[in-house]
Structures are given as structure tokens and as C-alpha cells.
Coordinates of C-alpha atoms in Angstrom, one line a residue:
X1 CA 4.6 -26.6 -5.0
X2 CA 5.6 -27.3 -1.6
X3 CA 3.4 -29.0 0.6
X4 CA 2.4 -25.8 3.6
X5 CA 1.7 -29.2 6.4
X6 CA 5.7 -30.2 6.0
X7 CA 7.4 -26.7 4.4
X8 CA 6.7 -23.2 4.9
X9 CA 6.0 -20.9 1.6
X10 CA 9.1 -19.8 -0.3
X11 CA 8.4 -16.0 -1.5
X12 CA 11.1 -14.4 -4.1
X13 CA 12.7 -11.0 -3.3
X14 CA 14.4 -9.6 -6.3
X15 CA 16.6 -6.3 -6.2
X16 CA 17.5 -4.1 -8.6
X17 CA 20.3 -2.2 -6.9
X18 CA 21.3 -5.0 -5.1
X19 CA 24.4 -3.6 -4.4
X20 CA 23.4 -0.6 -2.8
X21 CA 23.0 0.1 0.4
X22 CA 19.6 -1.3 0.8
X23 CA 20.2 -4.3 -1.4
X24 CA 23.7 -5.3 1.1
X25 CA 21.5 -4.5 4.4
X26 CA 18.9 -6.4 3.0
X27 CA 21.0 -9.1 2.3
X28 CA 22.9 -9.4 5.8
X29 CA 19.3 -8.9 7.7
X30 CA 18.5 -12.1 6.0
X31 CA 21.3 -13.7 6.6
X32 CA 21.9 -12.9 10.4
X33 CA 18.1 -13.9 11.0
X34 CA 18.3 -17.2 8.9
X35 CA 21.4 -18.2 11.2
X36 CA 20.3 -16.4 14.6
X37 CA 23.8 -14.4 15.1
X38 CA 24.9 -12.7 17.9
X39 CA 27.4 -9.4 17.3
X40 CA 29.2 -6.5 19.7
X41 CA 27.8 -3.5 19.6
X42 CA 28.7 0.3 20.8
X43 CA 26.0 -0.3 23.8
X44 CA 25.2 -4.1 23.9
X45 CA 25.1 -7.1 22.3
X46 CA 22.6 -8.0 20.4
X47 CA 20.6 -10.4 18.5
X48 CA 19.5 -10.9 15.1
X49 CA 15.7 -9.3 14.9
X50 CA 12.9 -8.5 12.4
X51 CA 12.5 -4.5 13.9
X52 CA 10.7 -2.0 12.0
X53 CA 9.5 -5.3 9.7
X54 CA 5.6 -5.4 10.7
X55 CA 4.5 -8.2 8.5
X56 CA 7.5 -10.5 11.3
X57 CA 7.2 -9.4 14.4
X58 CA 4.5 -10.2 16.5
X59 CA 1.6 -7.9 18.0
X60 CA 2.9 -6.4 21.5
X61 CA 0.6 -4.6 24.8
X62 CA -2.2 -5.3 26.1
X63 CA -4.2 -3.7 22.5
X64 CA -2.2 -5.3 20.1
X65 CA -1.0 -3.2 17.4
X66 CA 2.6 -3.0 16.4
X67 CA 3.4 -6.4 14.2
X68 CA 1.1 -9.1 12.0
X69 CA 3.6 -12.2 13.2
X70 CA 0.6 -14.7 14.6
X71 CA -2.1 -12.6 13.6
X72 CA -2.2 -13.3 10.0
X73 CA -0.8 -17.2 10.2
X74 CA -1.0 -16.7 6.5
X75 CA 2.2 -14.3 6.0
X76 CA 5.4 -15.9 5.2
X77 CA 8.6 -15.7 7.0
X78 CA 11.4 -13.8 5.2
X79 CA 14.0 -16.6 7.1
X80 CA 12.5 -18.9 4.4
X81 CA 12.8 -16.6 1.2
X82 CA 14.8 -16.7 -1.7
X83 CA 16.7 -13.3 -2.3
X84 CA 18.1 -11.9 -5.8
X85 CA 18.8 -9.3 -7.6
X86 CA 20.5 -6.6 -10.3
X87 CA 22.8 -4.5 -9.9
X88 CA 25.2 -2.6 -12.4
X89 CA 28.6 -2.7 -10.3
X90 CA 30.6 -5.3 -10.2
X91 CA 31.7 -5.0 -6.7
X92 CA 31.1 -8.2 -4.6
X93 CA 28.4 -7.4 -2.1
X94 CA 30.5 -8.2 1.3
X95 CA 32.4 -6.0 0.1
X96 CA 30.2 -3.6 -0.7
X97 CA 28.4 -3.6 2.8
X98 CA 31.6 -3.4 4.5
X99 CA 32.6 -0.4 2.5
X100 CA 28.6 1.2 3.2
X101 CA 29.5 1.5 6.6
X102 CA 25.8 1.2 7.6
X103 CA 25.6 -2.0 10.4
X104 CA 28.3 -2.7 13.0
X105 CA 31.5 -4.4 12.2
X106 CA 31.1 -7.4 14.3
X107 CA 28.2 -8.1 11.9
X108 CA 29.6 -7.1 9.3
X109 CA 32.4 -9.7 9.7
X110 CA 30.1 -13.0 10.5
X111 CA 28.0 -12.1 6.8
X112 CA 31.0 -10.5 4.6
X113 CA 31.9 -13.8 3.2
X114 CA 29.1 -15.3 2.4
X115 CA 28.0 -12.4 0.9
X116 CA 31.3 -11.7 -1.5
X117 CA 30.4 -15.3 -2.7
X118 CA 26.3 -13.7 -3.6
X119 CA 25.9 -13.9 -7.2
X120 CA 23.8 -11.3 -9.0
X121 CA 22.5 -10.8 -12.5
X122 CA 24.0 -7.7 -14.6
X123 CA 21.5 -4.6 -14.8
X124 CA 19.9 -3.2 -17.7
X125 CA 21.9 0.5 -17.5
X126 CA 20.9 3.5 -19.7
X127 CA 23.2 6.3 -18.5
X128 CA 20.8 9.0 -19.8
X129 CA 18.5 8.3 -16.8
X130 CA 21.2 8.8 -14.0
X131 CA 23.5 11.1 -12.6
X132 CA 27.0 11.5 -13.7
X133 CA 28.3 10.4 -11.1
X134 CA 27.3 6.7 -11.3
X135 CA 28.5 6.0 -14.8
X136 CA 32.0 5.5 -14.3
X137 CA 31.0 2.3 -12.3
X138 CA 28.5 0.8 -14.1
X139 CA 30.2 -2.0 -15.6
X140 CA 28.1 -5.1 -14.5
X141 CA 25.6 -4.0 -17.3
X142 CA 23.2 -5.7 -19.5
X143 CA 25.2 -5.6 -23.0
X144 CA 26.0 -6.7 -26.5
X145 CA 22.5 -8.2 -28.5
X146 CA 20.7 -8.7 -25.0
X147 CA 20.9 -4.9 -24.7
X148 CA 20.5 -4.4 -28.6
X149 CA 16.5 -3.5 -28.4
X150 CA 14.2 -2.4 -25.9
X151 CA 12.0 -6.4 -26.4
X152 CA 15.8 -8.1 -26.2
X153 CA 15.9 -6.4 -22.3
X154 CA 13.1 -7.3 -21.4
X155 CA 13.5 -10.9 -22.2
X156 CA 17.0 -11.0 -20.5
X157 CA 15.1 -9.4 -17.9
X158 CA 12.2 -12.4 -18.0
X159 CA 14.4 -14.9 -18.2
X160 CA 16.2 -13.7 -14.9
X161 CA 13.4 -13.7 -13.3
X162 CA 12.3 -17.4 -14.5
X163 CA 16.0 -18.8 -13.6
X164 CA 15.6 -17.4 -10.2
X165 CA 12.3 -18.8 -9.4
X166 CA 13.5 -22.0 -10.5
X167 CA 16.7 -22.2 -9.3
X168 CA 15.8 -21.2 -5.9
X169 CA 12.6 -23.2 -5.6
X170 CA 9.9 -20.0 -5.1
X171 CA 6.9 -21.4 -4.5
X172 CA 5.5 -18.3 -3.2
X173 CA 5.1 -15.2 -4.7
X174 CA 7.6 -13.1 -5.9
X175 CA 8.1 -9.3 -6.0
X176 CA 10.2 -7.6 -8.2
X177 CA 11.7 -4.0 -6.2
X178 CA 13.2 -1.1 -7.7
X179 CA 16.0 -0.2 -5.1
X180 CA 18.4 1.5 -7.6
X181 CA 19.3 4.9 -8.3
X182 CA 16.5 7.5 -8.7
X183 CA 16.4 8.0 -12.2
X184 CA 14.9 11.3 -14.1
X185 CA 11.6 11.5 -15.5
X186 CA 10.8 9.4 -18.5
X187 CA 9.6 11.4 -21.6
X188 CA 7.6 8.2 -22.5
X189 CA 3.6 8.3 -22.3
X190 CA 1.0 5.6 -23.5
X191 CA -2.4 5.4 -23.3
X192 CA -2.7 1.2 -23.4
X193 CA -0.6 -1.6 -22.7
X194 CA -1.2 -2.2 -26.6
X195 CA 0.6 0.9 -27.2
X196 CA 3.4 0.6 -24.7
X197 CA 3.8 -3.2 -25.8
X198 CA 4.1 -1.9 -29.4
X199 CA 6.7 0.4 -28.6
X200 CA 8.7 -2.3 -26.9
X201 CA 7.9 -4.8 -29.3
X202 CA 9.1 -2.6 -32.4
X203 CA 12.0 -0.8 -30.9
X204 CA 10.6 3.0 -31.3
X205 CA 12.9 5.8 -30.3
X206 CA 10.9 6.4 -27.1
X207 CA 12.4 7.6 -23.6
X208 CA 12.0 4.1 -21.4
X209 CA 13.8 3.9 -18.9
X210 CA 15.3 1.0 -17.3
X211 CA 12.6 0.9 -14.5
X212 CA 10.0 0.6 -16.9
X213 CA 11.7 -1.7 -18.7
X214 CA 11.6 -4.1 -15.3
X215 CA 8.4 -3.2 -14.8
X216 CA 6.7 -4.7 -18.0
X217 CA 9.1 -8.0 -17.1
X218 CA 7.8 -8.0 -13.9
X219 CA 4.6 -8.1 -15.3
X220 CA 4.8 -10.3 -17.9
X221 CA 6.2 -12.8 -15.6
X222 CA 3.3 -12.6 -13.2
X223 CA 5.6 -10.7 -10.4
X224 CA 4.3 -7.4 -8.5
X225 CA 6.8 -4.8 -9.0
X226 CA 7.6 -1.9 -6.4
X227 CA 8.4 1.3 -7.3
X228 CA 11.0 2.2 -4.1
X229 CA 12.1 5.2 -6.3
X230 CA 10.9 8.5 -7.1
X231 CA 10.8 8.4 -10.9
X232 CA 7.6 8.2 -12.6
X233 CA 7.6 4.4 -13.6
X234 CA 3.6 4.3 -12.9
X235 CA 1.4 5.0 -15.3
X236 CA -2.4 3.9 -16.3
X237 CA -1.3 1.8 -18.9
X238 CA 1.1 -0.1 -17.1
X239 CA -1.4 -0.3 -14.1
X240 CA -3.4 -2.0 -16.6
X241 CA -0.9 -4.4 -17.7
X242 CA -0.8 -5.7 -14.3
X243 CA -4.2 -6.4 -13.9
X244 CA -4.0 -10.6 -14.3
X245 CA -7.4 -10.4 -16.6
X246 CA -5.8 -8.6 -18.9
X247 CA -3.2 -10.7 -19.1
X248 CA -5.2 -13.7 -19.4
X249 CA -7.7 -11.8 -22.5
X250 CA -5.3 -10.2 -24.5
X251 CA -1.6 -11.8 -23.9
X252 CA -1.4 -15.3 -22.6
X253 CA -2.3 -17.6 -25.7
X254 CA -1.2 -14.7 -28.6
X255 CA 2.0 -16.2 -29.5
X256 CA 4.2 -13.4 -29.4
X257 CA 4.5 -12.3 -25.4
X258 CA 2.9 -15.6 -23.5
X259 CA 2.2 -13.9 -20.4
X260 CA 1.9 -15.3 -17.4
X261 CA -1.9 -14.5 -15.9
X262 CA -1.2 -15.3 -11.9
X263 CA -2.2 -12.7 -9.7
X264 CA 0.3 -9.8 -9.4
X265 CA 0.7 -5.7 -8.4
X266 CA 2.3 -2.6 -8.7
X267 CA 2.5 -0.6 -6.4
X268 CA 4.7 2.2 -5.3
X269 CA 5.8 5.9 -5.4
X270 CA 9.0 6.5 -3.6
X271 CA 9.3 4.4 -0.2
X272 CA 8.1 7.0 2.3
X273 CA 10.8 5.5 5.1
X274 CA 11.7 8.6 7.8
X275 CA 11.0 12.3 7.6
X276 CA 8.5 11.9 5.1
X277 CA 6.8 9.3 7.0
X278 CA 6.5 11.8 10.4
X279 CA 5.6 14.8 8.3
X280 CA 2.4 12.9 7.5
X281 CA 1.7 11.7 11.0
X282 CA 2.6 15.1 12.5
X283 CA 0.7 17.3 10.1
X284 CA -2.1 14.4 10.4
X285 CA -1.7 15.2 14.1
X286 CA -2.0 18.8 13.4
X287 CA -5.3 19.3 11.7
X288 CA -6.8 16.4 14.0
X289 CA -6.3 19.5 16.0
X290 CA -7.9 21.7 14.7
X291 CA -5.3 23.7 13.7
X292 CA -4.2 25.2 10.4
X293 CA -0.7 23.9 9.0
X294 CA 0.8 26.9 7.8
X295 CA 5.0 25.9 6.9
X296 CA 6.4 23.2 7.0
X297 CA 9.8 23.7 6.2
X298 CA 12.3 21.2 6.4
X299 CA 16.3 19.6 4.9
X300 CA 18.3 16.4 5.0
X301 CA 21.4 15.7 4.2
X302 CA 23.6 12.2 4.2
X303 CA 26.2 11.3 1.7
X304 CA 25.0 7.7 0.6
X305 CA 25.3 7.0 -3.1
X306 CA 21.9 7.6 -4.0
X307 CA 22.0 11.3 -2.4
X308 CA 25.5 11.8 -4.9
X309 CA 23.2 10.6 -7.6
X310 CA 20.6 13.7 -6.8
X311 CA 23.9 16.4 -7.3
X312 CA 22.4 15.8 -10.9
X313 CA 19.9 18.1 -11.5
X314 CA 17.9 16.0 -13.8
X315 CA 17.6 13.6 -10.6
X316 CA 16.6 16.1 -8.1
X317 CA 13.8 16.7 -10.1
X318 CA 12.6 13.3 -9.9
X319 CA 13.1 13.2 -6.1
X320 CA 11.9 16.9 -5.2
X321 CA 8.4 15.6 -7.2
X322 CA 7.5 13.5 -4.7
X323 CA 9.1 15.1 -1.1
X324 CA 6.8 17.9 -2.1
X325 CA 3.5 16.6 -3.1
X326 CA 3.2 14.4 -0.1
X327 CA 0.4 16.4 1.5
X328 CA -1.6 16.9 -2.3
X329 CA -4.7 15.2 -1.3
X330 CA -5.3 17.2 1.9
X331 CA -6.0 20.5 -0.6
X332 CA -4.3 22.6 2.4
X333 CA -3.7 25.3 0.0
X334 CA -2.3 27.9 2.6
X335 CA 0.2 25.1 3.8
X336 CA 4.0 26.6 2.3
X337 CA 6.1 23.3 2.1
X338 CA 9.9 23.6 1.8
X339 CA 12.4 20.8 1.1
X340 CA 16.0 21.1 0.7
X341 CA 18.3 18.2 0.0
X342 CA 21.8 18.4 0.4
X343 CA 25.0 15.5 -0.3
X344 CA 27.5 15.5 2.7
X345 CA 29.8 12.3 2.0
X346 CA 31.6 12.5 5.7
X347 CA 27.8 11.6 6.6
X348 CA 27.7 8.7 5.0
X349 CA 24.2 6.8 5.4
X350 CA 23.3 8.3 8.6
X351 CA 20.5 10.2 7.4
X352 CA 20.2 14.1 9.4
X353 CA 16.7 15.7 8.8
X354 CA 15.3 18.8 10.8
X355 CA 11.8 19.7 10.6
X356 CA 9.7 22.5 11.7
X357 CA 5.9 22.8 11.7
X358 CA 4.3 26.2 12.2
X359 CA 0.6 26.3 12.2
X360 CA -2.2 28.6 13.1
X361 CA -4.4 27.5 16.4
X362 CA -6.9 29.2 18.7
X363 CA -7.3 33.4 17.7
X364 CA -4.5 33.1 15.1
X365 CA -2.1 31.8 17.5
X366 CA 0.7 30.2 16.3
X367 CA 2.1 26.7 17.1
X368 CA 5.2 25.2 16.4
X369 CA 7.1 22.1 17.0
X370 CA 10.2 20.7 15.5
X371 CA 11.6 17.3 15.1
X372 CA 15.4 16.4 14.5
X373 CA 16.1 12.4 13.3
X374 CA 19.0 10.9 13.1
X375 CA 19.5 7.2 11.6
X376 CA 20.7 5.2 9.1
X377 CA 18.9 5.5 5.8
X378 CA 18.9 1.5 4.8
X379 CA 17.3 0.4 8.5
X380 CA 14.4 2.7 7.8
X381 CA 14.3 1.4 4.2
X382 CA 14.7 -2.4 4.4
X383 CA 11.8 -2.9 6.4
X384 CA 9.3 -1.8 3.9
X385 CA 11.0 -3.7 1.3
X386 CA 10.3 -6.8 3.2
X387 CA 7.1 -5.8 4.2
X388 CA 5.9 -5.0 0.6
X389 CA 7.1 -7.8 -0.8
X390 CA 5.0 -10.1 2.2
X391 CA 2.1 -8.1 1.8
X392 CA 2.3 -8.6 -2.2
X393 CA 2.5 -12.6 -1.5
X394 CA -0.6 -12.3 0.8
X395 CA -3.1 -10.3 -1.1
X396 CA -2.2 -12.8 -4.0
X397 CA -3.2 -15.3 -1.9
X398 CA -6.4 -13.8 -0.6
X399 CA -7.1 -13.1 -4.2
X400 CA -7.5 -9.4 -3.7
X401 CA -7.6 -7.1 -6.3
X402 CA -4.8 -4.5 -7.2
X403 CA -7.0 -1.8 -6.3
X404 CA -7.5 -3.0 -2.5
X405 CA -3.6 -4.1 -2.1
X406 CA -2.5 -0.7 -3.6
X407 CA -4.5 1.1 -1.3
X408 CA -3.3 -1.0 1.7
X409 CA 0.3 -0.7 0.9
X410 CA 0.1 3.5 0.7
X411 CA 1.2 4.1 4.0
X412 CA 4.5 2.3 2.4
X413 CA 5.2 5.2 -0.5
X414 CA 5.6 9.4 -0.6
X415 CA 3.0 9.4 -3.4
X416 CA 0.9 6.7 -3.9
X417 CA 0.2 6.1 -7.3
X418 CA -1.4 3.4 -9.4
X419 CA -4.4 2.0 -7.7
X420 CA -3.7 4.0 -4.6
X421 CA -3.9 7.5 -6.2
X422 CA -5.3 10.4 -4.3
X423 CA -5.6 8.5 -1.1
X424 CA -5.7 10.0 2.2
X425 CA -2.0 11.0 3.1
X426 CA -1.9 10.9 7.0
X427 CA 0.1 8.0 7.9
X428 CA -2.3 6.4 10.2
X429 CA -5.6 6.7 8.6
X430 CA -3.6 4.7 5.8
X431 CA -2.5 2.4 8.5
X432 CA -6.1 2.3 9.3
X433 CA -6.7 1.7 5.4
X434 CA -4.7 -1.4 6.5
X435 CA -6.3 -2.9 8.9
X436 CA -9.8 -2.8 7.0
X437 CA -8.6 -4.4 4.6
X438 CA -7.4 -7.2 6.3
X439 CA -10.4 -7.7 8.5
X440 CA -12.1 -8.0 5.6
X441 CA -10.1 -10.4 3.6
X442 CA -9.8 -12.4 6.9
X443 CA -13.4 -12.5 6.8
X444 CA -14.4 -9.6 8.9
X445 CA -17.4 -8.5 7.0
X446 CA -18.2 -12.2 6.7
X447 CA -22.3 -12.6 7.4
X448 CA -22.3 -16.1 6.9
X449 CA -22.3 -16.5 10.9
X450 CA -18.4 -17.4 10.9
X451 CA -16.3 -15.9 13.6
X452 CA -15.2 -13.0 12.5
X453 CA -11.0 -12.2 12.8
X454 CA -12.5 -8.4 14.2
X455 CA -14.1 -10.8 16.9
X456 CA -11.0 -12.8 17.1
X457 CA -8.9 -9.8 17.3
X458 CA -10.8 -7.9 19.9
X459 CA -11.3 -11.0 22.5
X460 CA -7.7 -11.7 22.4
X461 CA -7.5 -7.5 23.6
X462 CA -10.2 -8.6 26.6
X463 CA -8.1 -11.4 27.6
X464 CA -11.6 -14.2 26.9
X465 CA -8.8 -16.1 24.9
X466 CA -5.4 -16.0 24.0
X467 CA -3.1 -15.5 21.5
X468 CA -2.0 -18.7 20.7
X469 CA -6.4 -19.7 20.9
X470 CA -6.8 -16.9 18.4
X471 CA -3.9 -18.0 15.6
X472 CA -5.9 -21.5 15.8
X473 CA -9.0 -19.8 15.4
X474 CA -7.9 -17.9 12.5
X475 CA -6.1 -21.0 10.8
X476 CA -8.9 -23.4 11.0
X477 CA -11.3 -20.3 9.2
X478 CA -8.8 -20.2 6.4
X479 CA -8.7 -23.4 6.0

């Protein structure tokens, strides 16, 4: 372990789908902020930067608010971390970025190199789960005995993730994130970790799909795992599996699985990244109010490669699950939500989305607004990749349950699922969600007579110190 006076923390990153567009923009964020380049754009030059990343940027205004850089000393820099990942095509990943068309070319050029020369592992592939359209290119697969049983993947899969770690020095945590194409529902339902384990174990004829598949590695190996799709990877019994006291009572001295029992989470549904995210801060907006949503109607269309992966209708389904059930908890029965989806390939990954809200307000009056967004897909996504996997190595290090870091993360996913199930959907009460839970890992609700980081937090706000005092305040309590 490295020493935190002379090294800062090394957290793992691994991708599956490193290929895609997320996994390359991932990739060359990393890389431009590890080696602080410059590149031309339409408007400006410009710098490399942590934007939309809240867990690395640092608090801004007179209120704070905005980023966790400083705040939290505790939270590790992603310019230190090792990245890794899967991915089924064989495409180098310069490459690949260059032909997403997603950043600007004068970036594109300082990272392409280094990145053709990124290696990745093969994926596990089962082309039942995905759309047509992605098997012709799915030759960078798991294969041969390694692929020959359902317990042989998932020990390719563990060993991966125990070369990486190794290899790379993580000292940190690491966080395992499903960036790959949205796969259709899985047929497969258990009601332990016994049962799912025996299934794997004995090579039944059930519907697992690759997700899961990672998933149970992840866990095994003592590594969150983030659901960034909209299949239905969660479930109860793999909730359970991740809980490290499990792990420690029923798999880590039996001789068959030797689990690892350090602290890890799963989290996810879906990474609620753009018009999903605003639908859930303006219809928040709306009933703070008063008023009663009535329609929300909205479609996007792009032509990335995982939007040519929903032209399959067994996908859709998968996706359409989650862009309509975001406002479930809320029981606003009246409220008729409309999503339509559509592949345009000249679009690329410049997302399009149009939105209009019509609700009821004073008398039966109606109200509407409309919202139009235009941006690339992968910058809204990225950030919450990095962010979840930051937040996944700080609650480990607090020592917070999955429960609490489930329900802090839910302003990161369309559904929350897992521990976070059923929580309030409006996007800043989870924010809010957030926040208490930090204060009180951080010692908030502390009644020991320590100063509290609320206290901390709020006299930096009232200018009595600043925030340099406060960060060596907060250091010297964790300490």
C-alpha cells in the first residue's frame, strides 16, 4: 500500500465497452488532464479540465456548491488512476476516438497515439443479449474453454481484474463499470446468492447475461460494479452478494469461490446523464410549485453506436424501461409520459432532445415550458463514470454501508435500484440525499464536541475562515 504522506491513492477504473464512445472519451480526458494539454478549438483554445466531474473540481461562489475538490481532502484524483477495460472490438482505441468524432481534432491528435498503443482485455460477448447490428464486429471476444461455461467467464473475468490491480499498482479502490451496449432483459431470476452462485457454478441453462456475469466478478473480487446501462443486471440476490459480510460468512474460507470480503457496492440503473437528468429537476421544479404535471412528452435522437444497437427491438425494451419509470416514486398518476427514441447516424454523438412540460396551475390553468439540448452524449456521460467510481472509493473508505452509498449515488442513475430503490426522483433532493450523507460521514452528526464539517462548511460561506483553513480543519479531524 502506498504511503498517502509521499503518494496520492491509486483508484482502478475498469470499462467494459472501452471502446465505445464513453470508454475513448474517458480515456483521452484522462490523458489530456494527466499531461495538462492545450488544443484549438471552433471558439478558443482551451485547456485540459475536470467539467461536469464534481468529485474534481473545486466548490465555486460565495455559497459553495458546484464541486467536492478541497472539501472532501479524502477523494482521490482521477490524474492518479489506473484505467482498464473490455471491450469486444478489436479496433485500437485512437482509432476509435478519432473515428467517434466526439472531441475536437486538435485533441484528438496529441492523445491518438498513445491511445492506439492502449491495451484492453477481450469481452465476454453473448450475441443473444444485443442487437444485430453489433455482432458482425465483435471479434475481440472471450472464447475457446475460457468461454466454455458460465464459472470459466467469470474466472477470466476475476483474473482480469486481479492482473490489472496488480499490474497497475491500485492501491485504492476499484470500480468495475458497465459502459457497453444496452443489452435485453435477462430471463434469469434467483432468490440468494446461493442460488445464483449454483447456477454459475454448475453451468444451468439459465439466461445470464454478460453484465451479470461481470457483476458477480466484480463482486467476488471485492470491486463495486456500476450498472451505466439500462438492462436489469440488479437484483436482491446480487445486492446481497455485495454486501462484504456476506462474503466474509459464507464465501471467503469455503474452498471453492475465495471471495474477497473488502468493502464494495453496486449501484446503478442506467446513468441518468442529460434529458433525463432535467426532466427530474424540471418536474421537481413543477410540483415545488404547486402545480400538477400533466404530459411530459418528449424524443431524442443521435446516431452513436449504442442508439444503432436500440434499432433492435429486444433492446428498446431494455432502454424504454427505465426513460419511462423515472418519475415512479412520485405516484403522479395523472402525469402522461411519452418517450420516443430515434437512430439518425449523420448525427452522430451529438445527442438532440426536445421536451415539453404541460401542467395544470392556478383554476385549471395550464403551464408549459419546453426545453431543447444539444450536446455530445459521452461529455454528459464520462463525468458520472468518474464520479461514481470516486464516490465508490470514498464511502469504502468511510466504511459506509451499501445502503447509504446507493442512496447517495441516485442522483447518478434513471432508476435507482439496489439499495437505492424507491428513492425520491427529483434530482436535487437526491443531490440533497448527497450532501447528508457526507456531513455525516464527515462527522456532521458527531456529538462528541468535535468540529463538525456542517460547521466547517458554513464558516467558510461567512467568510470567519477560509478555504484553504477549512481543508486543514477537515484533514486533521480525519486523521
Amino acid at each position: 500500500m502506498a504511503d498517502d504522506k509521499t503518494a496520492p491513492k491509486k483508484i482502478g477504473i475498469l470499462t467494459i465497452g472501452l471502446g465505445g464512445g464513453n470508454g475513448v472519451t474517458l480515456l483521452a480526458g484522462y490523458i489530456a488532464n494527466r499531461n495538462k494539454l492545450e488544443w484549438e478549438t471552433q471558439k478558443e483554445r482551451m485547456s485540459a479540465n475536470w467539467y461536469g466531474c464534481i468529485t474534481q473540481i473545486p466548490p465555486r461562489g460565495r455559497h459553495g456548491g458546484v464541486g467536492y475538490r478541497g472539501r472532501l481532502p479524502s477523494l482521490s484524483d482521477v490524474s492518479h488512476a489506473a484505467l482498464g477495460g473490455w471491450e469486444v472490438r478489436p479496433t485500437p482505441l485512437g482509432k476509435a476516438l478519432y473515428e467517434a468524432r466526439i472531441l475536437d481534432h486538435d485533441l484528438v491528435r496529441q492523445v491518438r497515439d498513445e491511445m492506439d498503443g492502449f491495451t484492453f482485455m477481450p469481452g465476454v460477448f453473448d450475441p443473444s443479449f444485443v442487437g444485430e447490428t453489433q455482432h458482425a464486429g465483435a471479434t475481440h471476444v472471450v472464447s475457446g474453454e475460457e468461454a466454455s461455461t458460465w464459472r470459466r467467464k467469470v474466472e477470466r473475468i476475476r483474473t482480469d481484474i486481479r492482473n490489472f490491480k496488480r499490474d497497475n499498482g491500485v492501491d485504492g479502490h476499484t470500480t468495475v463499470i458497465w459502459s457497453a451496449s444496452v443489452e435485453r432483459p435477462s430471463e434469469a431470476e434467483y432468490d440468494s446468492p446461493e442460488r445464483m452462485l449454483h447456477a454459475i457454478d454448475t453451468n444451468e441453462n439459465d439466461d445470464i447475461s454478460p453484465s451479470i456475469i461481470y457483476a458477480i466478478a466484480s463482486a467476488l473480487e471485492g470491486c463495486s460494479f456500476v450498472n451505466g446501462g439500462s438492462q436489469n443486471t440488479l437484483s436482491a440476490a446480487l445486492s446481497e452478494l455485495f454486501e462484504a459480510d456476506y462474503r466474509r460468512s459464507n464465501l471467503a474460507d469455503d474452498g471453492n469461490w475465495n471471495a474477497s470480503t473488502e468493502t464494495a457496492y453496486l449501484l446503478g440503473t442506467d446513468f441518468k446523464a442529460g434529458q433525463t437528468k432535467f426532466k427530474t429537476a424540471a418536474v421537481e421544479y413543477v410540483r415545488a410549485l404547486g402545480l400538477t404535471p400533466m404530459v411530459v412528452a418528449s424524443s431524442n435522437h443521435l446516431g452513436n453506436n449504442d442508439m444503432l444497437n436500440l434499432t433492435s427491438k429486444a433492446t428498446v425494451k431494455a432502454k424504454m424501461r427505465v426513460k419511462s419509470n423515472i418519475f415512479g416514486p412520485w405516484d403522479e398518476d395523472q402525469l402522461d409520459h411519452q418517450v420516443r427514441v430515434m437512430y439518425t447516424s449523420y448525427i452522430g454523438d451529438e445527442k438532440r432532445d426536445f421536451v415539453e412540460y404541460t401542467s395544470l396551475g392556478f383554476l385549471g390553468c395550464p403551464h408549459t415550458m419546453v426545453t431543447y439540448t444539444r450536446c455530445m452524449d459521452s461529455i454528459l456521460c464520462v463525468p458520472l463514470m468518474i464520479d461514481a467510481a470516486v464516490w465508490c472509493d470514498y464511502f469504502c473508505g468511510k466504511g459506509a454501508d451499501g445502503g447509504d452509498a446507493a442512496r447517495a449515488t441516485a442522483y447518478l442513475f434513471k432508476v435507482p435500484e439496489g439499495g437505492a430503490r424507491g428513492v425520491d426522483p427529483g434530482f436535487h433532493h437526491q443531490m440533497g440525499v448527497l450532501e447528508k450523507t457526507l456531513l455525516k460521514l464527515e462527522g456532521g452528526s458527531d456529538s462528541s464536541g468535535a468540529l463538525s464539517f456542517k460547521v466547517i462548511r458554513d464558516s467558510v460561506v461567512e467568510g470567519i475562515i477560509t478555504q484553504e483553513q477549512a481543508n486543514a480543519l477537515i484533514a486533521k479531524g480525519s486523521k
